[in-house]
mmCIF file of C-alpha atoms in Angstrom:
data_model
loop_
_atom_site.group_PDB
_atom_site.id
_atom_site.type_symbol
_atom_site.label_atom_id
_atom_site.label_comp_id
_atom_site.label_asym_id
_atom_site.label_seq_id
_atom_site.Cartn_x
_atom_site.Cartn_y
_atom_site.Cartn_z
ATOM 1 C CA MET A 407 10.406 -2.597 27.795
ATOM 2 C CA SER A 408 13.537 -3.863 25.985
ATOM 3 C CA ASP A 409 14.263 -3.081 22.328
ATOM 4 C CA THR A 410 13.810 -6.774 21.497
ATOM 5 C CA SER A 411 10.326 -6.839 23.023
ATOM 6 C CA GLN A 412 9.399 -3.593 21.269
ATOM 7 C CA ASN A 413 10.575 -4.949 17.933
ATOM 8 C CA LEU A 414 8.645 -8.178 18.484
ATOM 9 C CA ARG A 415 5.482 -6.216 19.219
ATOM 10 C CA GLY A 416 6.088 -4.089 16.140
ATOM 11 C CA ALA A 417 6.571 -7.164 13.960
ATOM 12 C CA ILE A 418 3.351 -8.740 15.249
ATOM 13 C CA LEU A 419 1.397 -5.533 14.669
ATOM 14 C CA MET A 420 2.826 -5.193 11.144
ATOM 15 C CA SER A 421 1.893 -8.793 10.332
ATOM 16 C CA LEU A 422 -1.631 -8.202 11.666
ATOM 17 C CA ALA A 423 -1.867 -5.049 9.539
ATOM 18 C CA MET A 424 -0.868 -7.021 6.444
ATOM 19 C CA LEU A 425 -3.468 -9.668 7.284
ATOM 20 C CA GLY A 426 -6.016 -6.858 7.532
ATOM 21 C CA PHE A 427 -5.043 -5.437 4.144
ATOM 22 C CA ALA A 428 -5.222 -8.902 2.577
ATOM 23 C CA LEU A 429 -8.724 -9.317 4.026
ATOM 24 C CA GLU A 430 -9.599 -5.866 2.673
ATOM 25 C CA ASP A 431 -8.531 -7.064 -0.778
ATOM 26 C CA MET A 432 -10.721 -10.131 -0.290
ATOM 27 C CA PHE A 433 -13.749 -7.927 0.421
ATOM 28 C CA ILE A 434 -13.001 -5.898 -2.724
ATOM 29 C CA LYS A 435 -12.796 -9.089 -4.780
ATOM 30 C CA LEU A 436 -16.057 -10.396 -3.349
ATOM 31 C CA MET A 437 -17.841 -7.109 -4.030
ATOM 32 C CA ALA A 438 -16.418 -6.903 -7.561
ATOM 33 C CA ASP A 439 -18.791 -9.678 -8.644
ATOM 34 C CA LEU A 440 -21.748 -7.640 -7.415
ATOM 35 C CA LEU A 441 -20.840 -3.965 -7.887
ATOM 36 C CA PRO A 442 -19.154 -1.740 -10.486
ATOM 37 C CA THR A 443 -15.617 -0.652 -9.619
ATOM 38 C CA TRP A 444 -16.631 2.994 -9.232
ATOM 39 C CA GLN A 445 -19.190 2.054 -6.588
ATOM 40 C CA ILE A 446 -16.573 0.073 -4.640
ATOM 41 C CA LEU A 447 -14.324 3.140 -4.705
ATOM 42 C CA ALA A 448 -17.180 5.323 -3.478
ATOM 43 C CA ILE A 449 -17.818 2.942 -0.578
ATOM 44 C CA LEU A 450 -14.118 2.785 0.268
ATOM 45 C CA GLY A 451 -13.811 6.574 0.128
ATOM 46 C CA GLY A 452 -16.982 7.357 2.047
ATOM 47 C CA GLY A 453 -16.524 4.720 4.729
ATOM 48 C CA GLY A 454 -12.828 5.423 5.241
ATOM 49 C CA ALA A 455 -13.361 9.191 5.313
ATOM 50 C CA LEU A 456 -16.083 8.796 7.943
ATOM 51 C CA VAL A 457 -13.919 6.584 10.160
ATOM 52 C CA PHE A 458 -10.918 8.913 10.016
ATOM 53 C CA ALA A 459 -13.067 12.023 10.373
ATOM 54 C CA VAL A 460 -14.324 10.669 13.693
ATOM 55 C CA MET A 461 -10.794 9.758 14.766
ATOM 56 C CA THR A 462 -9.425 13.155 13.728
ATOM 57 C CA VAL A 463 -12.100 15.088 15.616
ATOM 58 C CA ALA A 464 -11.756 12.794 18.648
ATOM 59 C CA SER A 465 -8.035 13.605 18.769
ATOM 60 C CA GLY A 466 -8.822 17.330 18.891
ATOM 61 C CA GLN A 467 -7.616 18.109 15.364
ATOM 62 C CA PRO A 468 -9.583 20.111 12.790
ATOM 63 C CA LEU A 469 -11.014 18.385 9.718
ATOM 64 C CA TRP A 470 -10.078 21.351 7.564
ATOM 65 C CA THR A 471 -6.863 23.377 7.545
ATOM 66 C CA ARG A 472 -5.219 25.658 4.982
ATOM 67 C CA ALA A 473 -2.230 23.295 5.014
ATOM 68 C CA TYR A 474 -4.331 20.979 2.818
ATOM 69 C CA LEU A 475 -3.763 23.432 -0.052
ATOM 70 C CA LYS A 476 0.016 23.065 0.011
ATOM 71 C CA GLY A 477 1.693 21.430 -2.966
ATOM 72 C CA PRO A 478 2.909 18.198 -1.294
ATOM 73 C CA VAL A 479 -0.527 17.496 0.189
ATOM 74 C CA LEU A 480 -2.305 18.099 -3.129
ATOM 75 C CA LEU A 481 0.208 15.954 -5.007
ATOM 76 C CA ARG A 482 -0.123 13.223 -2.400
ATOM 77 C CA ASN A 483 -3.895 13.159 -2.868
ATOM 78 C CA ILE A 484 -3.548 12.918 -6.654
ATOM 79 C CA ALA A 485 -1.071 10.049 -6.292
ATOM 80 C CA GLU A 486 -3.403 8.359 -3.803
ATOM 81 C CA ILE A 487 -6.224 8.516 -6.342
ATOM 82 C CA VAL A 488 -4.075 7.106 -9.157
ATOM 83 C CA GLY A 489 -2.678 4.338 -6.967
ATOM 84 C CA THR A 490 -5.921 3.302 -5.285
ATOM 85 C CA VAL A 491 -7.959 3.357 -8.509
ATOM 86 C CA GLY A 492 -5.304 1.205 -10.194
ATOM 87 C CA PHE A 493 -5.003 -1.322 -7.394
ATOM 88 C CA VAL A 494 -8.734 -1.652 -6.668
ATOM 89 C CA THR A 495 -9.365 -2.170 -10.395
ATOM 90 C CA ALA A 496 -6.614 -4.805 -10.519
ATOM 91 C CA ILE A 497 -8.088 -6.636 -7.524
ATOM 92 C CA ALA A 498 -11.518 -6.577 -9.178
ATOM 93 C CA LEU A 499 -10.360 -7.792 -12.608
ATOM 94 C CA THR A 500 -7.350 -10.066 -11.978
ATOM 95 C CA PRO A 501 -6.415 -12.846 -9.507
ATOM 96 C CA ILE A 502 -5.890 -11.410 -6.023
ATOM 97 C CA SER A 503 -2.577 -13.261 -5.644
ATOM 98 C CA GLN A 504 -1.227 -11.732 -8.864
ATOM 99 C CA ALA A 505 -2.276 -8.175 -7.991
ATOM 100 C CA SER A 506 -0.841 -8.488 -4.477
ATOM 101 C CA ALA A 507 2.421 -9.887 -5.834
ATOM 102 C CA ILE A 508 2.881 -6.891 -8.123
ATOM 103 C CA LEU A 509 2.049 -4.529 -5.230
ATOM 104 C CA GLN A 510 5.086 -5.850 -3.350
ATOM 105 C CA ALA A 511 7.262 -3.863 -5.771
ATOM 106 C CA THR A 512 6.043 -0.567 -4.267
ATOM 107 C CA PRO A 513 8.978 -0.225 -1.794
ATOM 108 C CA LEU A 514 11.401 -0.714 -4.692
ATOM 109 C CA VAL A 515 9.822 2.173 -6.600
ATOM 110 C CA VAL A 516 9.890 4.255 -3.400
ATOM 111 C CA THR A 517 13.650 3.653 -3.209
ATOM 112 C CA ILE A 518 14.056 5.003 -6.752
ATOM 113 C CA GLY A 519 11.845 8.007 -5.991
ATOM 114 C CA ALA A 520 13.742 8.819 -2.813
ATOM 115 C CA ALA A 521 17.024 8.756 -4.730
ATOM 116 C CA LEU A 522 15.793 10.842 -7.666
ATOM 117 C CA PHE A 523 13.618 13.402 -5.895
ATOM 118 C CA LEU A 524 14.636 13.454 -2.226
ATOM 119 C CA GLY A 525 18.392 13.269 -2.708
ATOM 120 C CA GLU A 526 18.766 10.091 -0.658
ATOM 121 C CA ARG A 527 21.945 8.144 -1.322
ATOM 122 C CA VAL A 528 21.366 4.774 -2.965
ATOM 123 C CA GLY A 529 24.435 2.694 -3.675
ATOM 124 C CA PRO A 530 25.052 0.196 -6.499
ATOM 125 C CA ARG A 531 23.977 -2.772 -4.367
ATOM 126 C CA ARG A 532 20.534 -1.333 -3.728
ATOM 127 C CA TRP A 533 20.178 -0.247 -7.359
ATOM 128 C CA SER A 534 21.006 -3.827 -8.377
ATOM 129 C CA ALA A 535 18.433 -5.197 -5.931
ATOM 130 C CA VAL A 536 15.799 -2.833 -7.336
ATOM 131 C CA MET A 537 16.510 -3.991 -10.888
ATOM 132 C CA ILE A 538 16.326 -7.640 -9.829
ATOM 133 C CA GLY A 539 13.020 -6.904 -8.102
ATOM 134 C CA PHE A 540 11.626 -5.512 -11.344
ATOM 135 C CA LEU A 541 12.664 -8.714 -13.111
ATOM 136 C CA GLY A 542 10.480 -10.482 -10.567
ATOM 137 C CA VAL A 543 7.570 -8.227 -11.558
ATOM 138 C CA LEU A 544 8.116 -9.213 -15.196
ATOM 139 C CA LEU A 545 7.937 -12.875 -14.194
ATOM 140 C CA VAL A 546 4.544 -12.210 -12.599
ATOM 141 C CA ILE A 547 3.159 -10.087 -15.468
ATOM 142 C CA ARG A 548 4.818 -12.043 -18.342
ATOM 143 C CA PRO A 549 4.608 -9.448 -21.101
ATOM 144 C CA GLY A 550 4.722 -10.875 -24.626
ATOM 145 C CA THR A 551 3.643 -14.374 -23.573
ATOM 146 C CA GLU A 552 0.341 -16.236 -23.662
ATOM 147 C CA GLY A 553 0.041 -15.775 -19.910
ATOM 148 C CA PHE A 554 0.069 -11.978 -20.194
ATOM 149 C CA ASP A 555 -3.125 -10.238 -19.081
ATOM 150 C CA ALA A 556 -3.280 -6.531 -19.951
ATOM 151 C CA LYS A 557 -5.543 -5.947 -16.947
ATOM 152 C CA SER A 558 -2.558 -6.682 -14.690
ATOM 153 C CA LEU A 559 -1.183 -3.287 -15.756
ATOM 154 C CA PHE A 560 -3.752 -1.732 -13.436
ATOM 155 C CA ALA A 561 -1.686 -3.196 -10.576
ATOM 156 C CA VAL A 562 1.422 -1.553 -12.047
ATOM 157 C CA GLN A 563 -0.507 1.736 -12.068
ATOM 158 C CA GLY A 564 -1.285 1.096 -8.413
ATOM 159 C CA VAL A 565 2.384 0.498 -7.601
ATOM 160 C CA PHE A 566 3.572 3.761 -9.154
ATOM 161 C CA GLY A 567 0.710 5.806 -7.717
ATOM 162 C CA LEU A 568 1.212 4.502 -4.185
ATOM 163 C CA ALA A 569 4.999 4.867 -4.468
ATOM 164 C CA VAL A 570 4.647 8.530 -5.462
ATOM 165 C CA ARG A 571 2.269 8.972 -2.525
ATOM 166 C CA ASP A 572 4.823 7.520 -0.092
ATOM 167 C CA VAL A 573 7.684 9.623 -1.473
ATOM 168 C CA VAL A 574 5.652 12.850 -1.415
ATOM 169 C CA THR A 575 4.484 12.099 2.140
ATOM 170 C CA ARG A 576 8.047 12.758 3.301
ATOM 171 C CA ARG A 577 7.639 16.354 2.061
ATOM 172 C CA VAL A 578 4.402 16.977 3.954
ATOM 173 C CA GLY A 579 4.927 19.333 6.889
ATOM 174 C CA ASP A 580 4.326 18.428 10.521
ATOM 175 C CA GLU A 581 1.320 20.760 10.598
ATOM 176 C CA THR A 582 -0.678 18.052 8.821
ATOM 177 C CA SER A 583 -1.099 14.905 10.914
ATOM 178 C CA SER A 584 -1.286 11.293 9.755
ATOM 179 C CA LEU A 585 -4.973 11.182 10.669
ATOM 180 C CA GLN A 586 -5.709 14.280 8.580
ATOM 181 C CA LEU A 587 -3.777 12.874 5.616
ATOM 182 C CA SER A 588 -5.701 9.607 5.857
ATOM 183 C CA PHE A 589 -9.033 11.447 6.044
ATOM 184 C CA LEU A 590 -8.112 13.448 2.945
ATOM 185 C CA ALA A 591 -6.902 10.389 1.052
ATOM 186 C CA PHE A 592 -10.207 8.583 1.496
ATOM 187 C CA LEU A 593 -12.250 11.715 0.878
ATOM 188 C CA THR A 594 -10.650 12.333 -2.512
ATOM 189 C CA LEU A 595 -11.771 8.882 -3.674
ATOM 190 C CA ILE A 596 -15.394 10.031 -3.670
ATOM 191 C CA PRO A 597 -15.101 12.555 -6.563
ATOM 192 C CA SER A 598 -12.796 10.066 -8.291
ATOM 193 C CA ALA A 599 -15.559 7.468 -8.139
ATOM 194 C CA ALA A 600 -18.009 10.023 -9.545
ATOM 195 C CA ILE A 601 -15.691 10.732 -12.496
ATOM 196 C CA LEU A 602 -15.269 7.005 -13.193
ATOM 197 C CA ALA A 603 -19.034 6.539 -12.998
ATOM 198 C CA GLY A 604 -19.419 9.109 -15.784
ATOM 199 C CA PHE A 605 -17.269 6.965 -18.092
ATOM 200 C CA SER A 606 -18.737 3.622 -17.000
ATOM 201 C CA ASP A 607 -21.660 1.778 -18.507
ATOM 202 C CA GLN A 608 -22.254 -0.033 -15.204
ATOM 203 C CA ALA A 609 -25.231 1.270 -13.256
ATOM 204 C CA TYR A 610 -25.548 1.790 -9.506
ATOM 205 C CA VAL A 611 -26.489 -1.379 -7.616
ATOM 206 C CA SER A 612 -28.856 -1.197 -4.648
ATOM 207 C CA ALA A 613 -27.368 -2.812 -1.576
ATOM 208 C CA SER A 614 -28.910 -5.881 0.030
ATOM 209 C CA ILE A 615 -28.446 -6.845 3.672
ATOM 210 C CA GLY A 616 -25.597 -9.142 2.632
ATOM 211 C CA LEU A 617 -23.873 -6.322 0.784
ATOM 212 C CA TRP A 618 -24.204 -3.996 3.760
ATOM 213 C CA ALA A 619 -22.462 -6.667 5.850
ATOM 214 C CA LEU A 620 -19.650 -6.754 3.284
ATOM 215 C CA PHE A 621 -19.461 -2.943 3.368
ATOM 216 C CA ALA A 622 -19.165 -2.920 7.160
ATOM 217 C CA GLY A 623 -16.482 -5.605 7.210
ATOM 218 C CA PHE A 624 -14.635 -3.848 4.414
ATOM 219 C CA VAL A 625 -14.436 -0.491 6.199
ATOM 220 C CA LEU A 626 -13.745 -1.881 9.686
ATOM 221 C CA VAL A 627 -10.939 -4.165 8.488
ATOM 222 C CA ALA A 628 -9.363 -1.317 6.490
ATOM 223 C CA ALA A 629 -9.425 1.016 9.508
ATOM 224 C CA ALA A 630 -8.056 -1.652 11.866
ATOM 225 C CA ALA A 631 -5.237 -2.480 9.441
ATOM 226 C CA TYR A 632 -4.303 1.186 9.197
ATOM 227 C CA LEU A 633 -4.207 1.580 12.984
ATOM 228 C CA ALA A 634 -2.070 -1.551 13.306
ATOM 229 C CA ILE A 635 0.479 -0.395 10.742
ATOM 230 C CA VAL A 636 0.784 3.038 12.374
ATOM 231 C CA ALA A 637 1.238 1.425 15.797
ATOM 232 C CA SER A 638 3.846 -1.006 14.444
ATOM 233 C CA MET A 639 5.988 1.811 13.043
ATOM 234 C CA ARG A 640 5.834 3.656 16.360
ATOM 235 C CA VAL A 641 6.582 0.641 18.555
ATOM 236 C CA GLY A 642 9.448 -1.072 16.734
ATOM 237 C CA GLU A 643 12.483 0.043 14.769
ATOM 238 C CA VAL A 644 11.474 0.881 11.201
ATOM 239 C CA SER A 645 14.306 -1.169 9.685
ATOM 240 C CA PHE A 646 13.301 -4.222 11.748
ATOM 241 C CA VAL A 647 9.548 -3.945 11.269
ATOM 242 C CA THR A 648 9.406 -3.032 7.555
ATOM 243 C CA PRO A 649 10.329 -6.492 6.131
ATOM 244 C CA PHE A 650 7.210 -7.906 7.786
ATOM 245 C CA ARG A 651 5.197 -5.933 5.199
ATOM 246 C CA TYR A 652 5.914 -8.802 2.840
ATOM 247 C CA SER A 653 3.755 -11.133 4.928
ATOM 248 C CA ARG A 654 0.884 -9.609 2.941
ATOM 249 C CA ILE A 655 1.705 -11.732 -0.097
ATOM 250 C CA VAL A 656 1.589 -14.885 2.053
ATOM 251 C CA PHE A 657 -1.890 -13.984 3.289
ATOM 252 C CA ALA A 658 -2.943 -13.047 -0.260
ATOM 253 C CA LEU A 659 -1.794 -16.416 -1.616
ATOM 254 C CA ILE A 660 -3.702 -18.251 1.129
ATOM 255 C CA ILE A 661 -6.867 -16.227 0.484
ATOM 256 C CA GLY A 662 -6.509 -16.577 -3.279
ATOM 257 C CA THR A 663 -6.230 -20.366 -3.142
ATOM 258 C CA THR A 664 -8.798 -21.061 -0.400
ATOM 259 C CA VAL A 665 -11.472 -18.442 -1.117
ATOM 260 C CA PHE A 666 -11.191 -17.889 -4.883
ATOM 261 C CA GLY A 667 -9.672 -21.171 -6.040
ATOM 262 C CA GLU A 668 -6.616 -19.534 -7.615
ATOM 263 C CA ARG A 669 -3.648 -21.729 -8.507
ATOM 264 C CA PRO A 670 -0.432 -19.691 -8.883
ATOM 265 C CA ASP A 671 2.071 -21.457 -11.128
ATOM 266 C CA LEU A 672 5.804 -21.875 -10.618
ATOM 267 C CA MET A 673 6.747 -18.798 -12.669
ATOM 268 C CA MET A 674 4.522 -16.541 -10.610
ATOM 269 C CA LEU A 675 5.784 -17.969 -7.322
ATOM 270 C CA THR A 676 9.345 -17.479 -8.544
ATOM 271 C CA GLY A 677 8.540 -13.855 -9.373
ATOM 272 C CA VAL A 678 7.065 -13.359 -5.900
ATOM 273 C CA ALA A 679 10.199 -14.791 -4.295
ATOM 274 C CA VAL A 680 12.432 -12.501 -6.381
ATOM 275 C CA ILE A 681 10.377 -9.385 -5.535
ATOM 276 C CA VAL A 682 10.238 -10.146 -1.814
ATOM 277 C CA GLY A 683 13.908 -11.092 -1.648
ATOM 278 C CA ALA A 684 14.959 -7.897 -3.412
ATOM 279 C CA GLY A 685 12.735 -5.798 -1.166
ATOM 280 C CA ILE A 686 14.075 -7.314 2.041
ATOM 281 C CA TYR A 687 17.652 -6.832 0.805
ATOM 282 C CA VAL A 688 16.990 -3.150 0.083
ATOM 283 C CA VAL A 689 15.622 -2.666 3.610
ATOM 284 C CA TRP A 690 18.617 -4.492 5.103
ATOM 285 C CA ARG A 691 21.081 -2.372 3.115
ATOM 286 C CA GLU A 692 19.317 0.810 4.209
ATOM 287 C CA ARG A 693 19.756 -0.305 7.809
ATOM 288 C CA VAL A 694 23.446 -1.131 7.326
ATOM 289 C CA VAL A 695 24.213 2.124 5.498
ATOM 290 C CA GLY A 696 22.222 4.165 8.021
ATOM 291 C CA ALA A 697 24.088 2.613 10.953
ATOM 292 C CA ARG A 698 27.423 3.261 9.243
ATOM 293 C CA MET A 699 26.580 6.917 8.615
ATOM 294 C CA GLU A 700 25.495 7.400 12.239
ATOM 295 C CA LYS A 701 28.773 5.877 13.415
ATOM 296 C CA ASP A 702 30.811 8.154 11.170
ATOM 297 C CA GLU A 703 29.009 11.191 12.580
ATOM 298 C CA ILE A 704 29.954 10.298 16.183
ATOM 299 C CA PRO A 705 33.370 11.778 17.128
ATOM 300 C CA GLY A 706 35.918 9.269 18.322
ATOM 301 C CA THR A 707 34.294 6.212 16.733
#
């Protein structure tokens, strides 16, 4: 199969994964009217851990290994907890389109983390794009104005937590597979939910048949989206496929307006455009710089 066909398949899979994650957010938003946040986290953690436990065992890998006790894995799990708790809370308490827009800044924070902690070279053009992207986040959040909602800061918490997770993942050794990391990430949400429950005045809600249907859709969509994003990164070139991550905000805006009656204003849409534009530019520059470095390393070129 040609590189063009592979990249096209990767782009389609990435777009499907982003649709899946947007639908996952929709399920969270729907359940937020019926359940406390800590219970949603418990369902997400338990259901996701079960799905990836089955997949891990089916692939012949152990569910437990001493590699889980290594620093990068432990730090990744902590960051996963911080990021997921922040983003799920933001989805539950703020418009889904706003929370998803802020989440698009995650790759920009990953770029900063890679430069500061992994020693990756980031030139002035990418630094400028990152700063412009953060201006887009400010347009969405609007601190100091009447449109500011303090609950949107939970989405910012989600961005930094998930960015730390992605940066630390690059330090995790090959002895721990992607399936094992995913199983661990979901599993750690269960004690996190228990801790949140201890500080919450919201009681456990017994599930009806309708809620169980939401639970099932929630977990299945999340698992399918994960599989699609893994497949997309393996099929296509990373630099070609990655920009299609931003299709998530398109799906989120459609879901927000059609399902929840949200009406994003011009300032928010401008912020979204700035964030997405900056993110795509950063990915493009990484591709250009990477190709240039590879060329310089080849004798005679």
